[in-house]
Each structure stands twice: as C-alpha cells, then as structure tokens.
Backbone as JSON, one array per atom type, in Angstrom:
{
  "sequence": "MVQFLRNHAQVLMGVYGDVQRVKILYNKKDSALIQMAEPYQAYLAMTHLDKLRIWNKTIRVMPSKHQAVQLPKEGQPDAGLTRDYAQNPLHRFKKPGSKNYQNIYPPSATLHLSNIPATVTEDEIKEAFTKNSFEVKAFKFFPKDHKMALIQLSSIEEAVCALIKMHNYQLSESNHLRVSFSKSNI",
  "N": [[106.22, 66.28, 89.84], [103.85, 67.16, 89.83], [103.24, 68.51, 92.46], [105.24, 70.31, 91.94], [104.11, 71.75, 89.72], [101.78, 72.92, 90.81], [102.62, 74.57, 93.08], [104.28, 76.37, 91.82], [102.41, 77.63, 90.43], [100.84, 78.5, 92.32], [102.42, 80.76, 93.43], [103.2, 82.16, 91.5], [100.89, 83.23, 90.28], [99.72, 84.3, 92.41], [101.2, 87.03, 92.51], [99.42, 88.25, 91.53], [96.82, 88.2, 92.65], [95.18, 86.66, 95.66], [95.54, 83.58, 95.79], [93.23, 80.94, 96.21], [92.57, 78.31, 95.85], [94.14, 75.44, 93.86], [93.95, 73.2, 91.27], [95.4, 70.46, 89.72], [94.95, 69.08, 86.46], [93.36, 65.62, 86.12], [93.65, 64.37, 83.85], [95.28, 65.8, 82.05], [97.93, 66.81, 83.23], [99.71, 68.93, 83.16], [98.07, 71.27, 83.22], [95.95, 73.62, 85.05], [93.5, 74.41, 87.28], [92.86, 77.3, 88.72], [91.87, 79.12, 91.43], [90.74, 82.23, 92.45], [90.87, 84.71, 94.91], [89.13, 87.1, 94.48], [87.58, 87.89, 91.56], [88.29, 90.08, 90.1], [91.09, 90.28, 90.72], [91.79, 87.53, 89.34], [91.04, 88.21, 86.75], [93.24, 90.1, 86.31], [95.41, 88.48, 86.6], [94.87, 87.03, 84.44], [95.3, 88.97, 82.33], [97.86, 89.63, 82.55], [99.59, 87.09, 82.72], [98.93, 85.69, 80.5], [100.22, 83.8, 77.7], [102.74, 84.15, 78.18], [106.26, 83.64, 78.52], [108.02, 81.11, 79.88], [110.1, 78.47, 81.19], [111.26, 77.78, 78.65], [108.7, 77.48, 77.66], [105.1, 78.33, 76.32], [102.65, 79.9, 78.61], [99.32, 79.37, 79.01], [96.78, 81.54, 80.11], [93.37, 81.72, 80.89], [89.7, 82.19, 81.41], [87.83, 79.78, 83.37], [85.12, 77.64, 82.73], [84.15, 76.9, 85.11], [83.09, 77.77, 88.62], [84.17, 77.44, 90.54], [86.79, 75.92, 92.43], [86.45, 72.81, 93.14], [86.8, 70.82, 96.39], [88.01, 67.61, 97.32], [85.84, 65.24, 98.26], [85.33, 64.05, 101.58], [87.59, 61.34, 102.38], [87.75, 60.76, 99.63], [89.63, 59.55, 96.91], [92.5, 61.65, 95.77], [94.8, 61.98, 94.9], [96.74, 63.98, 95.49], [96.18, 65.85, 93.92], [94.59, 68.46, 94.38], [94.78, 71.47, 96.08], [94.17, 73.22, 99.04], [94.53, 77.08, 99.47], [93.45, 78.87, 100.67], [94.18, 79.75, 103.6], [96.93, 80.73, 103.62], [99.8, 81.94, 104.87], [101.14, 83.48, 102.91], [99.59, 85.23, 101.61], [99.05, 88.13, 99.63], [97.09, 90.21, 99.6], [95.51, 90.1, 101.68], [95.07, 92.5, 103.37], [92.92, 94.95, 103.43], [92.99, 97.83, 101.67], [95.73, 97.55, 101.44], [99.07, 98.21, 100.5], [100.07, 96.96, 98.35], [97.92, 96.32, 96.44], [98.47, 98.91, 95.02], [100.7, 98.05, 93.28], [101.01, 96.41, 91.34], [102.34, 94.89, 88.7], [103.07, 94.0, 85.39], [105.05, 91.0, 84.13], [108.33, 91.8, 84.25], [111.9, 92.27, 83.43], [113.07, 93.51, 85.98], [112.86, 92.94, 89.48], [111.27, 93.77, 92.18], [112.22, 93.74, 95.57], [111.47, 92.8, 99.0], [110.96, 93.3, 102.68], [113.8, 92.64, 103.62], [116.22, 92.01, 106.25], [118.0, 94.6, 108.09], [120.21, 93.94, 108.09], [121.49, 92.32, 106.13], [123.43, 91.87, 103.29], [123.88, 93.68, 100.22], [125.73, 91.95, 98.46], [125.02, 89.44, 99.62], [122.38, 89.34, 98.93], [122.78, 89.28, 96.09], [124.28, 86.82, 95.99], [122.69, 84.95, 96.67], [120.69, 84.78, 94.56], [122.36, 84.26, 92.45], [123.56, 81.58, 93.41], [121.42, 80.39, 92.95], [121.11, 80.02, 90.17], [120.73, 82.48, 88.75], [121.53, 85.41, 86.88], [122.72, 88.07, 88.03], [122.11, 91.01, 86.81], [122.21, 93.91, 87.52], [121.77, 95.72, 90.6], [120.04, 97.53, 93.51], [119.66, 99.23, 96.39], [116.86, 100.7, 97.89], [117.05, 104.19, 98.47], [115.91, 105.46, 100.85], [115.15, 103.33, 102.18], [116.29, 100.61, 103.37], [115.39, 97.92, 103.32], [113.89, 97.56, 101.65], [114.35, 96.73, 97.55], [115.71, 96.69, 94.08], [116.18, 94.65, 91.85], [117.92, 93.33, 88.7], [117.56, 91.13, 86.18], [118.42, 89.11, 83.31], [116.65, 88.85, 81.64], [113.08, 88.78, 80.98], [111.85, 86.14, 80.97], [113.74, 84.99, 82.96], [113.52, 86.46, 84.91], [110.65, 85.92, 85.88], [111.06, 83.25, 86.28], [113.02, 83.41, 88.58], [111.08, 84.75, 90.37], [109.5, 83.02, 91.06], [111.13, 81.19, 92.2], [112.41, 82.75, 94.27], [110.73, 84.15, 95.65], [109.61, 84.09, 99.08], [112.06, 83.42, 100.02], [114.29, 82.15, 102.31], [116.18, 84.57, 104.41], [116.89, 85.37, 107.03], [116.78, 84.42, 110.57], [114.01, 85.19, 111.12], [112.85, 86.39, 108.69], [111.57, 86.25, 105.35], [112.37, 86.61, 101.96], [110.06, 89.07, 100.06], [109.04, 88.82, 96.73], [108.3, 90.66, 93.87], [106.97, 92.0, 90.51], [108.57, 94.75, 89.06], [107.99, 98.28, 87.83], [109.97, 99.84, 87.71], [113.14, 100.31, 86.07], [116.33, 99.95, 86.53]],
  "CA": [[105.81, 67.13, 88.8], [102.22, 67.74, 90.39], [103.31, 69.32, 93.38], [105.87, 71.41, 91.22], [103.34, 72.88, 89.04], [100.9, 73.29, 92.12], [103.34, 75.27, 94.15], [104.77, 77.36, 91.35], [101.5, 78.24, 89.84], [100.15, 79.37, 93.31], [103.27, 81.69, 93.76], [103.15, 83.14, 90.23], [99.35, 83.63, 90.12], [99.61, 85.08, 93.85], [101.49, 88.25, 92.38], [97.92, 89.28, 91.04], [95.65, 88.03, 93.78], [95.25, 85.72, 96.56], [95.03, 82.12, 95.44], [92.31, 80.06, 97.09], [92.46, 76.57, 95.3], [94.74, 75.01, 92.69], [93.87, 71.92, 91.1], [95.98, 70.03, 88.83], [93.6, 68.09, 86.0], [93.77, 64.41, 86.33], [94.08, 63.87, 82.45], [96.29, 66.87, 81.66], [98.8, 67.37, 84.43], [100.5, 70.25, 82.48], [97.26, 72.35, 83.07], [95.57, 73.54, 86.05], [92.34, 75.24, 87.52], [93.22, 78.11, 89.73], [90.67, 80.12, 92.0], [91.51, 83.4, 93.12], [89.84, 85.26, 96.12], [88.41, 87.97, 93.8], [87.46, 87.81, 89.9], [89.42, 91.03, 89.68], [92.33, 89.32, 90.68], [91.64, 86.46, 88.22], [91.56, 89.24, 85.4], [94.77, 90.41, 86.58], [96.35, 87.4, 86.42], [95.1, 86.48, 83.27], [95.89, 90.18, 81.44], [99.6, 90.05, 82.57], [100.46, 86.05, 82.49], [98.64, 84.95, 79.27], [101.1, 83.7, 76.64], [103.99, 84.63, 79.09], [107.27, 82.11, 78.07], [108.34, 80.28, 81.09], [111.06, 77.13, 80.79], [110.75, 77.61, 77.14], [107.16, 77.05, 76.87], [104.17, 79.49, 76.57], [101.63, 79.58, 79.5], [97.91, 79.91, 78.6], [95.72, 81.77, 81.26], [92.2, 81.83, 80.43], [88.63, 82.0, 82.27], [87.55, 78.61, 82.99], [83.49, 77.56, 82.92], [83.98, 76.29, 86.69], [83.44, 79.12, 89.25], [84.92, 77.31, 91.93], [87.45, 74.58, 92.42], [86.22, 72.09, 94.3], [87.87, 70.02, 97.04], [87.39, 66.16, 96.85], [84.88, 64.83, 99.13], [86.18, 63.35, 102.8], [87.77, 59.97, 101.86], [87.76, 60.31, 98.19], [91.03, 59.92, 96.35], [92.77, 62.93, 94.96], [96.36, 61.78, 94.37], [97.27, 65.28, 95.51], [96.03, 67.03, 92.89], [93.69, 69.57, 94.64], [95.38, 72.15, 97.2], [93.87, 74.56, 99.2], [95.8, 78.25, 99.88], [92.62, 80.07, 101.59], [94.77, 80.42, 104.81], [98.13, 80.62, 103.02], [100.29, 83.25, 105.15], [102.0, 84.61, 102.12], [99.08, 85.97, 100.64], [99.8, 89.41, 99.42], [96.28, 91.04, 99.61], [94.71, 89.62, 102.51], [95.1, 93.48, 104.21], [92.23, 96.14, 102.74], [93.99, 98.78, 101.2], [97.34, 97.19, 101.3], [100.07, 99.14, 99.61], [100.02, 95.59, 97.29], [97.09, 96.86, 95.46], [99.06, 99.98, 94.03], [102.01, 98.02, 92.94], [101.04, 95.36, 90.27], [102.94, 95.17, 87.36], [103.26, 92.96, 84.3], [106.14, 90.93, 84.06], [109.79, 92.56, 83.8], [113.27, 91.81, 84.03], [113.57, 93.99, 87.25], [112.07, 92.58, 90.31], [111.33, 94.55, 93.48], [112.34, 92.72, 96.89], [111.15, 93.71, 100.17], [111.02, 92.56, 103.49], [115.1, 92.7, 103.63], [116.43, 92.6, 107.02], [118.88, 95.38, 107.93], [121.73, 92.93, 108.42], [121.65, 91.8, 105.11], [123.78, 92.89, 102.45], [124.02, 93.53, 98.78], [126.52, 90.86, 98.05], [124.17, 88.55, 100.3], [121.36, 88.73, 98.14], [123.17, 89.08, 95.04], [124.82, 85.82, 95.97], [121.46, 84.1, 96.8], [120.25, 84.97, 93.1], [123.44, 83.51, 91.49], [123.6, 80.34, 93.66], [119.92, 79.56, 92.54], [121.32, 79.96, 88.72], [120.0, 83.49, 88.25], [122.1, 86.18, 86.24], [122.4, 89.56, 88.09], [122.81, 92.75, 86.04], [122.26, 95.14, 88.52], [121.22, 95.68, 91.99], [120.2, 99.01, 94.0], [118.53, 99.27, 97.62], [115.96, 102.03, 97.82], [117.66, 104.95, 99.33], [115.45, 105.73, 102.1], [114.7, 101.96, 103.15], [116.98, 99.38, 102.65], [114.19, 96.98, 103.43], [113.45, 97.17, 99.93], [115.85, 96.95, 96.6], [115.39, 96.2, 92.95], [117.05, 93.53, 90.89], [117.55, 93.29, 87.59], [118.12, 89.86, 85.83], [118.89, 89.24, 82.15], [115.1, 88.42, 80.62], [111.64, 88.41, 81.47], [111.53, 85.16, 81.45], [114.45, 84.54, 84.18], [112.79, 87.12, 85.98], [109.42, 85.2, 86.42], [111.67, 81.94, 87.24], [113.36, 83.83, 89.97], [110.22, 85.3, 91.24], [109.16, 81.69, 91.75], [112.18, 80.41, 93.21], [113.24, 83.41, 95.61], [109.7, 84.24, 96.93], [109.76, 83.36, 100.51], [113.38, 82.81, 100.3], [114.81, 82.5, 103.93], [117.16, 85.65, 104.5], [117.58, 85.34, 108.09], [115.75, 83.55, 111.17], [112.57, 85.77, 110.94], [112.8, 87.55, 107.37], [111.7, 85.72, 104.35], [112.35, 87.48, 101.06], [109.34, 89.15, 98.99], [109.45, 89.38, 95.34], [107.23, 91.31, 92.7], [107.8, 92.54, 89.48], [108.63, 96.26, 89.23], [107.43, 99.04, 86.94], [110.79, 100.39, 87.39], [114.32, 99.66, 85.8], [117.69, 100.02, 87.58]],
  "C": [[104.67, 68.12, 89.29], [102.28, 69.19, 91.45], [104.58, 70.59, 92.92], [104.96, 72.32, 90.42], [102.34, 73.59, 89.98], [101.19, 74.53, 92.72], [103.85, 76.59, 93.33], [103.58, 78.15, 90.75], [100.69, 79.03, 91.18], [101.01, 80.41, 93.62], [103.25, 82.57, 92.66], [101.85, 83.79, 90.05], [99.15, 84.65, 91.62], [100.26, 86.31, 93.65], [100.27, 88.93, 92.22], [97.02, 89.33, 92.0], [96.14, 86.88, 94.72], [94.44, 84.11, 96.0], [94.44, 81.39, 96.4], [92.43, 78.63, 96.93], [93.43, 76.49, 94.12], [94.34, 73.58, 92.55], [94.26, 71.45, 89.7], [94.74, 68.94, 88.23], [94.34, 66.93, 85.62], [94.53, 64.22, 84.81], [94.97, 64.48, 81.86], [96.86, 67.43, 82.87], [99.84, 68.25, 84.31], [99.28, 71.46, 83.07], [96.65, 72.14, 84.61], [93.91, 74.33, 86.42], [92.76, 76.04, 88.87], [92.28, 79.2, 90.37], [91.2, 80.95, 92.7], [90.38, 83.87, 94.27], [88.8, 86.2, 95.58], [88.45, 87.9, 92.44], [88.29, 88.74, 89.44], [90.94, 90.51, 89.48], [92.47, 88.4, 89.51], [92.11, 87.36, 86.8], [92.98, 89.79, 85.25], [95.78, 89.66, 85.96], [96.47, 86.86, 84.69], [95.53, 87.88, 82.02], [97.26, 90.03, 81.4], [100.18, 88.58, 82.13], [100.01, 85.18, 80.78], [99.96, 85.1, 78.26], [102.45, 84.27, 77.21], [104.87, 83.24, 78.8], [107.98, 82.08, 79.42], [108.9, 78.84, 80.93], [110.82, 76.69, 79.69], [109.55, 77.07, 76.52], [106.27, 78.58, 77.1], [103.12, 79.28, 77.38], [100.4, 80.1, 78.56], [97.16, 80.21, 80.03], [94.43, 82.21, 80.62], [91.08, 81.48, 81.46], [88.12, 80.26, 82.13], [85.85, 78.71, 83.17], [83.34, 77.34, 84.2], [83.98, 77.57, 87.33], [83.88, 78.79, 90.32], [85.5, 76.09, 91.93], [87.07, 73.82, 93.81], [86.96, 71.18, 95.35], [87.27, 68.5, 97.01], [86.79, 66.34, 98.23], [85.97, 63.95, 100.17], [86.32, 61.88, 102.26], [88.06, 59.88, 100.89], [89.12, 60.74, 97.55], [91.22, 61.1, 95.57], [94.07, 63.0, 94.26], [97.08, 63.32, 94.78], [97.25, 66.33, 94.61], [95.27, 68.51, 93.08], [94.57, 70.19, 96.12], [94.37, 73.26, 97.69], [94.47, 75.56, 100.09], [94.83, 78.78, 100.68], [93.2, 80.41, 102.72], [96.17, 80.55, 104.69], [98.64, 81.83, 103.55], [100.84, 84.1, 103.92], [101.05, 85.25, 100.99], [99.16, 87.64, 100.65], [98.53, 90.44, 99.71], [95.24, 90.7, 100.63], [94.26, 91.46, 103.4], [94.34, 94.44, 103.36], [93.21, 97.21, 102.57], [95.42, 98.75, 101.18], [98.03, 98.12, 100.22], [100.12, 97.86, 98.01], [99.1, 96.14, 96.19], [97.5, 97.94, 94.19], [100.21, 99.39, 93.23], [102.25, 96.62, 92.03], [101.18, 95.82, 89.16], [103.2, 94.15, 86.43], [104.97, 92.55, 84.46], [107.33, 91.51, 83.83], [110.67, 92.08, 84.08], [113.74, 92.3, 85.28], [112.44, 93.78, 88.27], [112.21, 93.25, 91.64], [111.11, 93.61, 94.57], [112.28, 93.51, 97.81], [111.07, 92.75, 101.12], [112.56, 91.78, 104.12], [115.39, 93.02, 105.06], [117.82, 93.61, 107.07], [120.52, 94.73, 108.07], [122.32, 92.51, 107.13], [122.42, 92.64, 103.96], [123.66, 92.85, 100.95], [124.5, 92.38, 98.18], [125.78, 89.7, 98.68], [123.18, 88.17, 99.54], [121.71, 88.51, 96.85], [123.55, 87.43, 94.72], [123.64, 84.65, 95.95], [120.99, 83.88, 95.33], [120.99, 83.74, 92.17], [123.51, 81.91, 91.76], [122.22, 79.47, 93.54], [120.14, 79.58, 90.86], [120.94, 81.12, 88.1], [121.02, 84.57, 88.28], [122.01, 87.75, 86.88], [122.89, 90.63, 87.28], [123.14, 93.78, 86.49], [121.24, 95.08, 89.75], [121.15, 97.2, 92.69], [118.96, 98.8, 95.05], [117.95, 100.57, 97.37], [116.71, 102.98, 98.52], [117.51, 105.27, 100.83], [115.36, 104.43, 102.96], [115.32, 100.8, 102.43], [116.32, 97.98, 103.5], [113.96, 96.35, 102.21], [114.87, 97.5, 98.94], [115.0, 96.52, 95.43], [116.57, 95.37, 92.5], [116.95, 93.46, 89.62], [118.34, 92.05, 87.01], [117.92, 90.0, 84.0], [117.9, 89.19, 81.13], [114.14, 88.58, 81.52], [111.52, 87.28, 82.11], [112.57, 84.52, 82.59], [114.01, 85.38, 85.3], [111.53, 86.31, 86.77], [110.19, 83.76, 87.2], [112.12, 82.4, 88.61], [112.47, 84.55, 90.89], [109.72, 84.16, 91.9], [109.77, 81.1, 92.94], [112.54, 81.12, 94.56], [111.86, 83.89, 96.34], [109.75, 83.5, 98.19], [111.09, 82.62, 100.86], [113.81, 83.24, 101.92], [116.09, 83.55, 103.77], [117.82, 85.71, 105.97], [116.6, 84.44, 109.24], [114.24, 83.63, 111.02], [112.22, 86.34, 109.72], [112.85, 86.41, 106.15], [111.4, 86.67, 103.33], [110.74, 87.55, 100.16], [109.65, 89.45, 97.78], [108.03, 89.37, 94.47], [107.88, 91.59, 91.56], [107.58, 94.22, 89.87], [108.53, 96.85, 88.02], [108.94, 99.93, 86.46], [112.27, 99.71, 86.74], [115.5, 100.46, 86.92], [118.97, 101.0, 86.44]]
}
C-alpha cells in the first residue's frame, strides 16, 4: 500500500512539476508530504488536484507547514515511507524552457500521449489501454506528428487512473509512453 501510494502520488503530482521527495506519514498511511522542485509547481498541483475524485475517493492537496521532506538519517529505520525522486529520469520540467511548461492543464477525460514510435499503430495503443481496464471512447493521432496522439476515456476519474497507470508504459524496446492531460477534445 505504501509503495503504491508513493509511486502514484509521484506520477500524478509529476504532471505539474518535478517531484523531489515523497514521505508517507507514519500514523496516517493514506497521507503524504510531497516536495516539489519549485513553489509554483506545488501551487499548480494544489490548484488542479485538490478535491479530485480518484478510486471513489476525494483527494485533498494543501500546503504543508514543512518547507522540505527530510530523508531519514543514515541507519535510521524508515519502513520505506520516504523516497527521493530528485534524480528521477521521468521529470517533465528538468529542461529550462521546455514545452511542457506551456502544456499544463487540469485533469480532463482526454489525455495527450507522446513518445510514440512510428511502428506503433492506433489499435496497439487502444489495446494497451483496454487491457489495463480503461474504456477508450476516441483516439486520434496528431496529423503532422504520429509521435503524439489524443485518447479520450469515459470520465475524468478514469483518465486520471489511466495517466497514473500508463505514464511510462513501455511501447517498444526504447520508447516509453508519456501521458499528460489535454486541453483538447476529440
């Protein structure tokens, strides 16, 4: 449960900024402290994710009185509650001026997919989503760039779950799917 919550929080919050550390609270295992790389990223995550419904629950995202998530001291037991993601290769905003900064949107039923190899077909992508229990309502490759596509799911809640599950999904030996929320509909 702890690893599940920690990893899913890192992926979902990572849509809005680079997650540095996640600490599951010892006495409240359904709560976590999440440290973002920049205060503005934390603000974006809070703005877009507070009161979001996921897995039939409403999540709360609010500021903490703590300025940073402390790693356990060397040799101190932690029970796997704290994880450092500072060097995570999946950070979306590590490059200054990245286009990712211009494409931050609130959760929606339509997801933006990128890093799609030229050899992968529409049916293969739709099958990847359906075999992971997501109902695909519509799909469309970008006309000028088949490395990107939009996929529409049945609800915002399902799209949030799909983003968490399908971000970094392996499409080929060297390509992992990148998933974010879209402002567009299909």
